[in-house]
Amino acid sequence: MIKAIRDEPGVDEIVALDIRPERVRQLRDELGVMATDSPAAVLDDPEVKLVFVTASNAAHAPLTLAALEAGKAVMCEKPIATTLADAERVVRAAEAKGAFLQIGFELRYSKLYTQVKNWIDQGLLGDVVNTQCNYICEEFHKKGSWRNRLETGGGMFGEKLSHYVDQPRWWVGSPVKDVFAVCAPNVVPYYEVHDNYHAVYRFANGAVSELTFVMYMAQTYQGDPLKDFVATQSRDGHELRYRIIGTRGAVETDVFNRRILRWEFGDAPERMISTLVEEATWTREEDSRHFHNEDGQNRDIVRRVLAGEPPATPARDALETMRLVFAAEQSADSGELVSV
Ligand SMILES: NC(=O)c1ccc[n+]([C@@H]2O[C@H](COP(=O)([O-])OP(=O)(O)OC[C@H]3O[C@@H](n4cnc5c(N)ncnc54)[C@H](O)[C@@H]3O)[C@@H](O)[C@H]2O)c1
């Protein structure tokens, strides 16, 4: 993040904050930035205009609230907080102050997904009625990680899957009415949060989104056609596919095979037909811009704050995604359909 924004016009200096002394030393030595373990050194400095909250999840709400209180513009990583009540508190605080607050849903900047949004906005898919996301990954956080515990990570949906809830909301463009989620027993025994879900969201306009997520040791499967890409997969996953189906066409995205396909539906004398009209790919070097374009997002946030522009997506919109995240956890735990 620091490397991405340090040379942006208008950025004179970056101060890094961490509570761990070894991390402060590392930030100072390896990146050559000012680094401190004192929040006051950041919050009380009037030259600091923008704060990026990139600490572990339980620290998001307290750090964001403190930065807003100190009059800073804030970018806060997803999830906004580890509870819905805290996420609401954060967004209300920003709104009460009229402050800049953008949440780190960088997939809304990623070319793979902005392409889908552009096609939808051009009407090429008609009305989006059904989206499906299949996400299979290995266990990616080791034993003892803060991510694996509910109180420090906030649950798998918020920590990992919030991106894949945020995107269908963005594409369908209608409020979600209700959520149903089920989980099987965990595969990864030291995860104190769920490691698998089938979740279904129903939107007010009738559209339906489905998200299937499961962690298992896919990386070691020798028949895996992607086994040569272990380095790419080792943190991100194994399979991440979307199908976005509209009344006039459909799109399929496949992150790890670097593929995006678009079909148009047509009418023929005997039945409906579909025609593949676009097929795109990209190189490994372009992965970050297509998949997780954090650099693009963070540069845009710097530019917006300097220009006095609002966030690309209001924090209240991100709060809706958080509402769905916690509703999915509630449904998975209770076995009940949850109205939103
Ligand atoms: N948007 C994305 O795609 C994306 C990708 C990766 C990580 N993230 C988010 O970024 C955050 C950090 O992830 P990570 O992998 O770097 O975690 P990490 O555990 O490697 O680093 C977190 C750091 O926060 C520090 N920290 C904890 N509490 C603090 C506090 N009160 N004040 C200052 N520093 C504190 C820790 O000492 C640690 O160095 C998480 O919220 C994660 O969800 C988002």
Coordinates of C-alpha atoms and ligand atoms in Angstrom, one line a residue:
M1 CA 0.0 0.0 0.0
I2 CA 2.8 2.4 1.0
K3 CA 4.7 1.6 -2.2
A4 CA 1.5 2.2 -4.3
I5 CA 0.8 5.7 -2.9
R6 CA 4.1 7.1 -1.9
D7 CA 4.8 8.7 -5.3
E8 CA 1.3 10.0 -5.9
P9 CA 1.2 13.7 -6.6
G10 CA 0.4 15.6 -3.3
V11 CA 1.8 12.8 -1.0
D12 CA 4.7 14.4 0.8
E13 CA 5.2 11.9 3.5
I14 CA 3.8 8.7 5.0
V15 CA 3.8 7.8 8.7
A16 CA 3.3 4.1 9.5
L17 CA 1.8 3.0 12.7
D18 CA 1.9 -0.5 14.3
I19 CA 1.6 -1.8 17.8
R20 CA 4.4 -4.3 17.4
P21 CA 7.9 -2.8 17.7
E22 CA 9.4 -5.3 15.3
R23 CA 6.9 -4.3 12.6
V24 CA 7.6 -0.6 13.3
R25 CA 11.3 -1.3 12.8
Q26 CA 10.6 -3.3 9.6
L27 CA 8.5 -0.5 8.1
R28 CA 11.2 2.1 8.9
D29 CA 14.1 0.0 7.6
E30 CA 12.5 -1.7 4.6
L31 CA 10.3 1.1 3.3
G32 CA 12.2 4.1 4.6
V33 CA 9.0 5.7 6.0
M34 CA 8.6 7.4 9.4
A35 CA 7.2 4.7 11.6
T36 CA 5.8 4.8 15.2
D37 CA 3.9 2.7 17.8
S38 CA 2.1 5.8 19.1
P39 CA -1.4 6.6 17.7
A40 CA -1.0 10.1 18.9
A41 CA 1.9 10.7 16.6
V42 CA -0.5 10.2 13.7
L43 CA -3.7 11.5 15.1
D44 CA -2.4 14.7 16.7
D45 CA -0.4 15.7 13.6
P46 CA -2.4 18.3 11.6
E47 CA -0.3 17.5 8.5
V48 CA -1.8 14.0 8.3
K49 CA -4.9 14.4 6.2
L50 CA -5.7 10.8 5.3
V51 CA -5.5 7.6 7.4
F52 CA -5.5 4.1 5.9
V53 CA -6.7 1.6 8.6
T54 CA -5.1 -1.7 7.6
A55 CA -4.7 -3.3 11.0
S56 CA -6.2 -6.7 11.9
N57 CA -10.1 -6.6 12.0
A58 CA -10.8 -6.0 15.7
A59 CA -8.8 -2.8 15.5
H60 CA -10.7 -1.4 12.5
A61 CA -13.6 0.3 14.4
P62 CA -11.5 1.8 17.3
L63 CA -8.8 3.1 14.9
T64 CA -11.4 4.5 12.4
L65 CA -13.4 6.2 15.1
A66 CA -10.3 7.8 16.5
A67 CA -9.1 9.0 13.1
L68 CA -12.5 10.4 12.3
E69 CA -12.6 12.1 15.7
A70 CA -9.2 13.7 14.9
G71 CA -10.7 15.1 11.7
K72 CA -8.9 12.8 9.2
A73 CA -10.3 11.4 6.0
V74 CA -10.2 7.6 6.4
M75 CA -9.9 4.5 4.2
C76 CA -10.8 1.4 6.3
E77 CA -10.1 -2.1 5.1
K78 CA -13.0 -4.5 5.0
P79 CA -14.7 -5.6 7.2
I80 CA -15.7 -2.3 8.7
A81 CA -15.8 -4.0 12.1
T82 CA -16.2 -7.4 13.7
T83 CA -19.8 -6.8 14.8
L84 CA -22.7 -5.1 12.9
A85 CA -23.3 -2.7 15.8
D86 CA -19.7 -1.4 15.6
A87 CA -19.9 -1.1 11.8
E88 CA -23.0 1.0 12.1
R89 CA -21.3 3.1 14.8
V90 CA -18.4 3.8 12.4
V91 CA -20.6 4.8 9.4
R92 CA -22.8 7.0 11.6
A93 CA -19.7 8.8 13.0
A94 CA -18.4 9.5 9.5
E95 CA -21.8 10.8 8.3
A96 CA -22.3 12.9 11.4
K97 CA -19.0 14.6 10.7
G98 CA -19.5 14.8 6.9
A99 CA -16.1 13.0 6.8
F100 CA -14.6 11.0 3.9
L101 CA -14.8 7.3 4.7
Q102 CA -14.2 4.6 2.0
I103 CA -14.1 0.9 2.7
G104 CA -11.6 -1.4 1.0
F105 CA -13.8 -3.2 -1.5
E106 CA -11.1 -3.0 -4.2
L107 CA -12.8 -5.5 -6.4
R108 CA -14.9 -2.6 -7.5
Y109 CA -11.7 -1.3 -9.1
S110 CA -10.6 -4.6 -10.6
K111 CA -10.8 -4.9 -14.3
L112 CA -12.3 -8.4 -14.4
Y113 CA -15.3 -7.1 -12.4
T114 CA -15.6 -3.6 -13.7
Q115 CA -15.8 -5.2 -17.1
V116 CA -18.9 -7.1 -15.9
K117 CA -20.4 -3.9 -14.5
N118 CA -19.8 -2.0 -17.7
W119 CA -21.6 -4.8 -19.7
I120 CA -24.5 -4.7 -17.3
D121 CA -24.7 -0.8 -17.5
Q122 CA -24.7 -1.0 -21.3
G123 CA -27.7 -3.3 -21.1
L124 CA -25.9 -6.2 -22.7
L125 CA -27.0 -8.7 -20.2
G126 CA -30.6 -7.4 -19.8
D127 CA -31.8 -7.6 -16.2
V128 CA -29.4 -9.6 -14.0
V129 CA -31.5 -12.4 -12.5
N130 CA -29.0 -14.9 -11.2
T131 CA -25.4 -14.8 -10.0
Q132 CA -23.3 -17.7 -8.8
C133 CA -19.9 -17.6 -7.2
N134 CA -17.9 -20.7 -6.6
Y135 CA -14.9 -20.2 -4.4
I136 CA -12.6 -23.1 -3.4
C137 CA -9.4 -22.4 -1.6
E138 CA -6.8 -24.1 0.6
E139 CA -6.5 -23.2 4.2
F140 CA -4.7 -19.9 4.0
H141 CA -4.3 -18.7 7.5
K142 CA -2.2 -20.8 9.8
K143 CA -2.9 -22.1 13.3
G144 CA -3.3 -19.2 15.8
S145 CA -4.1 -16.5 13.3
W146 CA -6.4 -13.8 14.4
R147 CA -8.5 -14.5 11.3
N148 CA -9.5 -17.9 12.5
R149 CA -11.2 -16.7 15.7
L150 CA -14.7 -15.0 15.8
E151 CA -13.8 -12.2 18.2
T152 CA -10.7 -11.1 16.4
G153 CA -11.7 -11.9 12.8
G154 CA -15.5 -11.3 13.0
G155 CA -16.2 -14.5 11.0
M156 CA -15.2 -15.9 7.7
F157 CA -18.0 -14.1 5.8
G158 CA -16.7 -10.6 6.9
E159 CA -13.1 -11.4 6.8
K160 CA -13.0 -13.3 3.4
L161 CA -16.3 -13.5 1.7
S162 CA -17.5 -9.9 2.1
H163 CA -16.0 -9.1 -1.4
Y164 CA -18.2 -11.8 -3.0
V165 CA -21.3 -10.4 -1.4
D166 CA -20.5 -6.9 -2.3
Q167 CA -20.1 -7.7 -6.0
P168 CA -23.6 -9.2 -6.6
R169 CA -25.1 -6.2 -4.8
W170 CA -23.2 -3.9 -7.1
W171 CA -24.2 -5.8 -10.2
V172 CA -27.8 -6.5 -9.4
G173 CA -28.4 -3.0 -8.0
S174 CA -31.4 -3.9 -5.8
P175 CA -31.6 -4.3 -2.0
V176 CA -31.3 -7.8 -0.6
K177 CA -34.5 -9.1 1.0
D178 CA -33.4 -12.2 2.8
V179 CA -30.5 -14.6 3.2
F180 CA -30.2 -18.3 3.8
A181 CA -26.9 -20.0 4.5
V182 CA -25.9 -23.5 5.5
C183 CA -22.5 -25.0 6.6
A184 CA -21.1 -28.5 6.8
P185 CA -18.7 -29.4 9.6
N186 CA -15.3 -27.8 9.2
V187 CA -12.6 -29.4 7.2
V188 CA -9.9 -27.3 8.8
P189 CA -10.0 -28.4 12.5
Y190 CA -8.2 -25.3 14.0
Y191 CA -10.6 -22.8 12.4
E192 CA -13.0 -21.5 15.1
V193 CA -15.1 -19.9 12.4
H194 CA -16.9 -21.7 9.6
D195 CA -14.7 -22.8 6.7
N196 CA -17.5 -23.6 4.2
Y197 CA -20.9 -22.1 3.2
H198 CA -23.7 -22.4 0.7
A199 CA -25.4 -19.0 0.9
V200 CA -28.4 -17.7 -1.1
Y201 CA -29.4 -14.1 -1.3
R202 CA -32.8 -12.9 -2.6
F203 CA -33.0 -9.4 -3.9
A204 CA -36.1 -7.1 -3.8
N205 CA -36.3 -7.2 -7.6
G206 CA -36.5 -11.0 -7.7
A207 CA -32.9 -11.7 -8.5
V208 CA -31.0 -14.4 -6.7
S209 CA -27.3 -14.8 -5.8
E210 CA -25.6 -17.9 -4.7
L211 CA -22.2 -18.2 -3.0
T212 CA -20.5 -21.5 -2.5
F213 CA -17.2 -21.4 -0.5
V214 CA -15.2 -24.2 0.8
M215 CA -11.6 -24.6 2.1
Y216 CA -9.8 -27.8 1.5
M217 CA -6.3 -28.9 0.5
A218 CA -6.8 -28.4 -3.2
Q219 CA -3.3 -27.3 -3.8
T220 CA -1.8 -30.7 -3.1
Y221 CA -4.1 -32.5 -5.6
Q222 CA -1.8 -33.8 -8.3
G223 CA -4.5 -33.9 -11.0
D224 CA -5.0 -30.2 -10.6
P225 CA -4.5 -28.7 -14.0
L226 CA -3.3 -25.5 -12.3
K227 CA -0.7 -27.3 -10.2
D228 CA 2.1 -25.3 -11.8
F229 CA 0.6 -22.1 -10.4
V230 CA 0.9 -23.2 -6.8
A231 CA 2.6 -19.9 -6.0
T232 CA -0.3 -17.9 -7.3
Q233 CA -2.8 -20.2 -5.6
S234 CA -1.1 -20.5 -2.3
R235 CA -2.7 -17.4 -0.8
D236 CA -5.6 -16.7 -3.1
G237 CA -7.3 -20.0 -3.7
H238 CA -7.9 -22.6 -6.2
E239 CA -11.1 -21.9 -8.0
L240 CA -12.9 -18.6 -8.2
R241 CA -15.6 -18.5 -10.8
Y242 CA -18.6 -16.3 -11.3
R243 CA -21.6 -16.8 -13.5
I244 CA -23.7 -13.7 -14.0
I245 CA -26.9 -14.4 -15.9
G246 CA -29.3 -11.8 -17.3
T247 CA -32.4 -11.9 -19.4
R248 CA -30.4 -11.0 -22.6
G249 CA -27.0 -12.6 -21.9
A250 CA -24.5 -14.1 -19.5
V251 CA -20.9 -13.7 -18.3
E252 CA -18.5 -16.2 -16.9
T253 CA -15.3 -15.1 -15.1
D254 CA -12.5 -17.5 -14.0
V255 CA -9.8 -15.8 -12.1
F256 CA -7.2 -18.6 -12.0
N257 CA -7.6 -19.5 -15.7
R258 CA -7.5 -15.7 -16.5
R259 CA -10.7 -15.9 -18.5
I260 CA -13.8 -13.8 -19.0
L261 CA -16.6 -14.9 -21.5
R262 CA -19.7 -13.1 -22.5
W263 CA -22.7 -14.7 -24.3
E264 CA -25.7 -13.0 -26.0
F265 CA -29.1 -14.8 -26.0
G266 CA -31.1 -14.8 -29.1
D267 CA -34.4 -16.1 -30.4
A268 CA -34.5 -18.8 -33.1
P269 CA -37.5 -20.5 -34.6
E270 CA -37.4 -23.6 -32.4
R271 CA -35.7 -22.4 -29.2
M272 CA -33.6 -19.8 -27.5
I273 CA -29.9 -19.8 -28.5
S274 CA -26.8 -18.2 -27.0
T275 CA -23.7 -16.9 -28.9
L276 CA -20.3 -16.4 -27.4
V277 CA -19.5 -12.8 -28.4
E278 CA -16.5 -11.9 -26.3
E279 CA -13.6 -13.8 -24.7
A280 CA -10.8 -12.0 -22.9
T281 CA -7.7 -13.0 -21.0
W282 CA -4.7 -11.2 -19.4
T283 CA -1.1 -12.0 -18.4
R284 CA 0.2 -13.0 -15.0
E285 CA 1.8 -9.6 -14.7
E286 CA -1.7 -8.0 -15.0
D287 CA -3.3 -10.2 -12.3
S288 CA -3.4 -7.6 -9.6
R289 CA -5.2 -5.1 -11.8
H290 CA -7.8 -7.7 -12.8
F291 CA -8.2 -9.5 -9.5
H292 CA -7.5 -7.3 -6.5
N293 CA -6.7 -3.9 -7.7
E294 CA -5.8 -2.4 -4.3
D295 CA -3.2 -0.2 -5.8
G296 CA -5.7 1.4 -8.2
Q297 CA -8.2 1.9 -5.3
N298 CA -5.7 3.4 -3.0
R299 CA -4.3 5.9 -5.5
D300 CA -7.9 6.9 -6.3
I301 CA -8.6 7.5 -2.6
V302 CA -5.6 9.7 -2.3
R303 CA -6.6 11.6 -5.4
R304 CA -10.2 12.0 -4.2
V305 CA -9.2 13.3 -0.7
L306 CA -6.8 15.8 -2.2
A307 CA -9.5 17.0 -4.7
G308 CA -12.2 17.2 -2.0
E309 CA -14.3 14.6 -3.8
P310 CA -16.5 12.0 -2.0
P311 CA -15.6 8.3 -1.8
A312 CA -16.2 6.2 -5.0
T313 CA -18.7 4.2 -3.0
P314 CA -20.4 5.7 0.1
A315 CA -19.6 4.0 3.4
R316 CA -23.3 3.4 3.9
D317 CA -23.3 1.2 0.8
A318 CA -20.5 -0.8 2.3
L319 CA -22.5 -1.1 5.5
E320 CA -25.2 -2.8 3.5
T321 CA -22.7 -5.4 2.5
M322 CA -21.7 -5.8 6.1
R323 CA -25.4 -6.3 7.0
L324 CA -25.6 -9.2 4.6
V325 CA -22.4 -10.6 5.9
F326 CA -23.7 -10.8 9.4
A327 CA -27.1 -12.0 8.2
A328 CA -25.4 -14.9 6.4
E329 CA -23.5 -15.9 9.6
Q330 CA -26.7 -15.6 11.6
S331 CA -28.5 -17.9 9.1
A332 CA -25.6 -20.4 9.1
D333 CA -25.7 -20.6 12.9
S334 CA -29.5 -20.7 13.3
G335 CA -30.5 -22.7 10.2
E336 CA -33.2 -20.0 9.6
L337 CA -33.9 -17.7 6.7
V338 CA -32.9 -14.2 7.8
S339 CA -34.8 -11.2 6.6
V340 CA -32.6 -8.1 6.0
Ligands
LIG1 N1 -9.2 -5.8 0.7 C1 -8.5 -6.9 0.6 O1 -8.6 -7.7 -0.4 C2 -7.6 -7.3 1.7 C3 -6.5 -8.2 1.5 C4 -5.7 -8.5 2.6 C5 -6.0 -8.0 3.8 N2 -7.0 -7.2 4.0 C6 -7.4 -6.6 5.3 O2 -6.3 -5.9 5.8 C7 -6.1 -6.0 7.2 C8 -4.7 -6.5 7.6 O3 -4.4 -7.7 7.0 P1 -2.9 -8.3 7.0 O4 -2.9 -9.5 6.2 O5 -2.0 -7.2 6.7 O6 -2.9 -8.7 8.6 P2 -1.5 -8.9 9.5 O7 -2.0 -9.7 10.7 O8 -0.4 -9.4 8.6 O9 -1.2 -7.4 9.9 C9 -2.0 -6.6 10.7 C10 -1.1 -5.7 11.5 O10 -2.0 -4.8 12.3 C11 -1.2 -4.5 13.5 N3 -2.2 -4.0 14.5 C12 -3.1 -4.8 15.2 N4 -3.8 -3.9 16.0 C13 -3.3 -2.7 15.9 C14 -3.6 -1.4 16.4 N5 -4.5 -1.2 17.4 N6 -2.9 -0.3 16.0 C15 -1.9 -0.5 15.1 N7 -1.6 -1.7 14.5 C16 -2.3 -2.7 14.9 C17 -0.6 -5.9 13.9 O11 0.5 -5.7 14.8 C18 -0.1 -6.3 12.5 O12 1.2 -5.9 12.2 C19 -7.2 -7.0 7.6 O13 -8.3 -6.3 8.1 C20 -7.6 -7.7 6.3 O14 -9.0 -8.1 6.3 C21 -7.8 -6.8 3.0

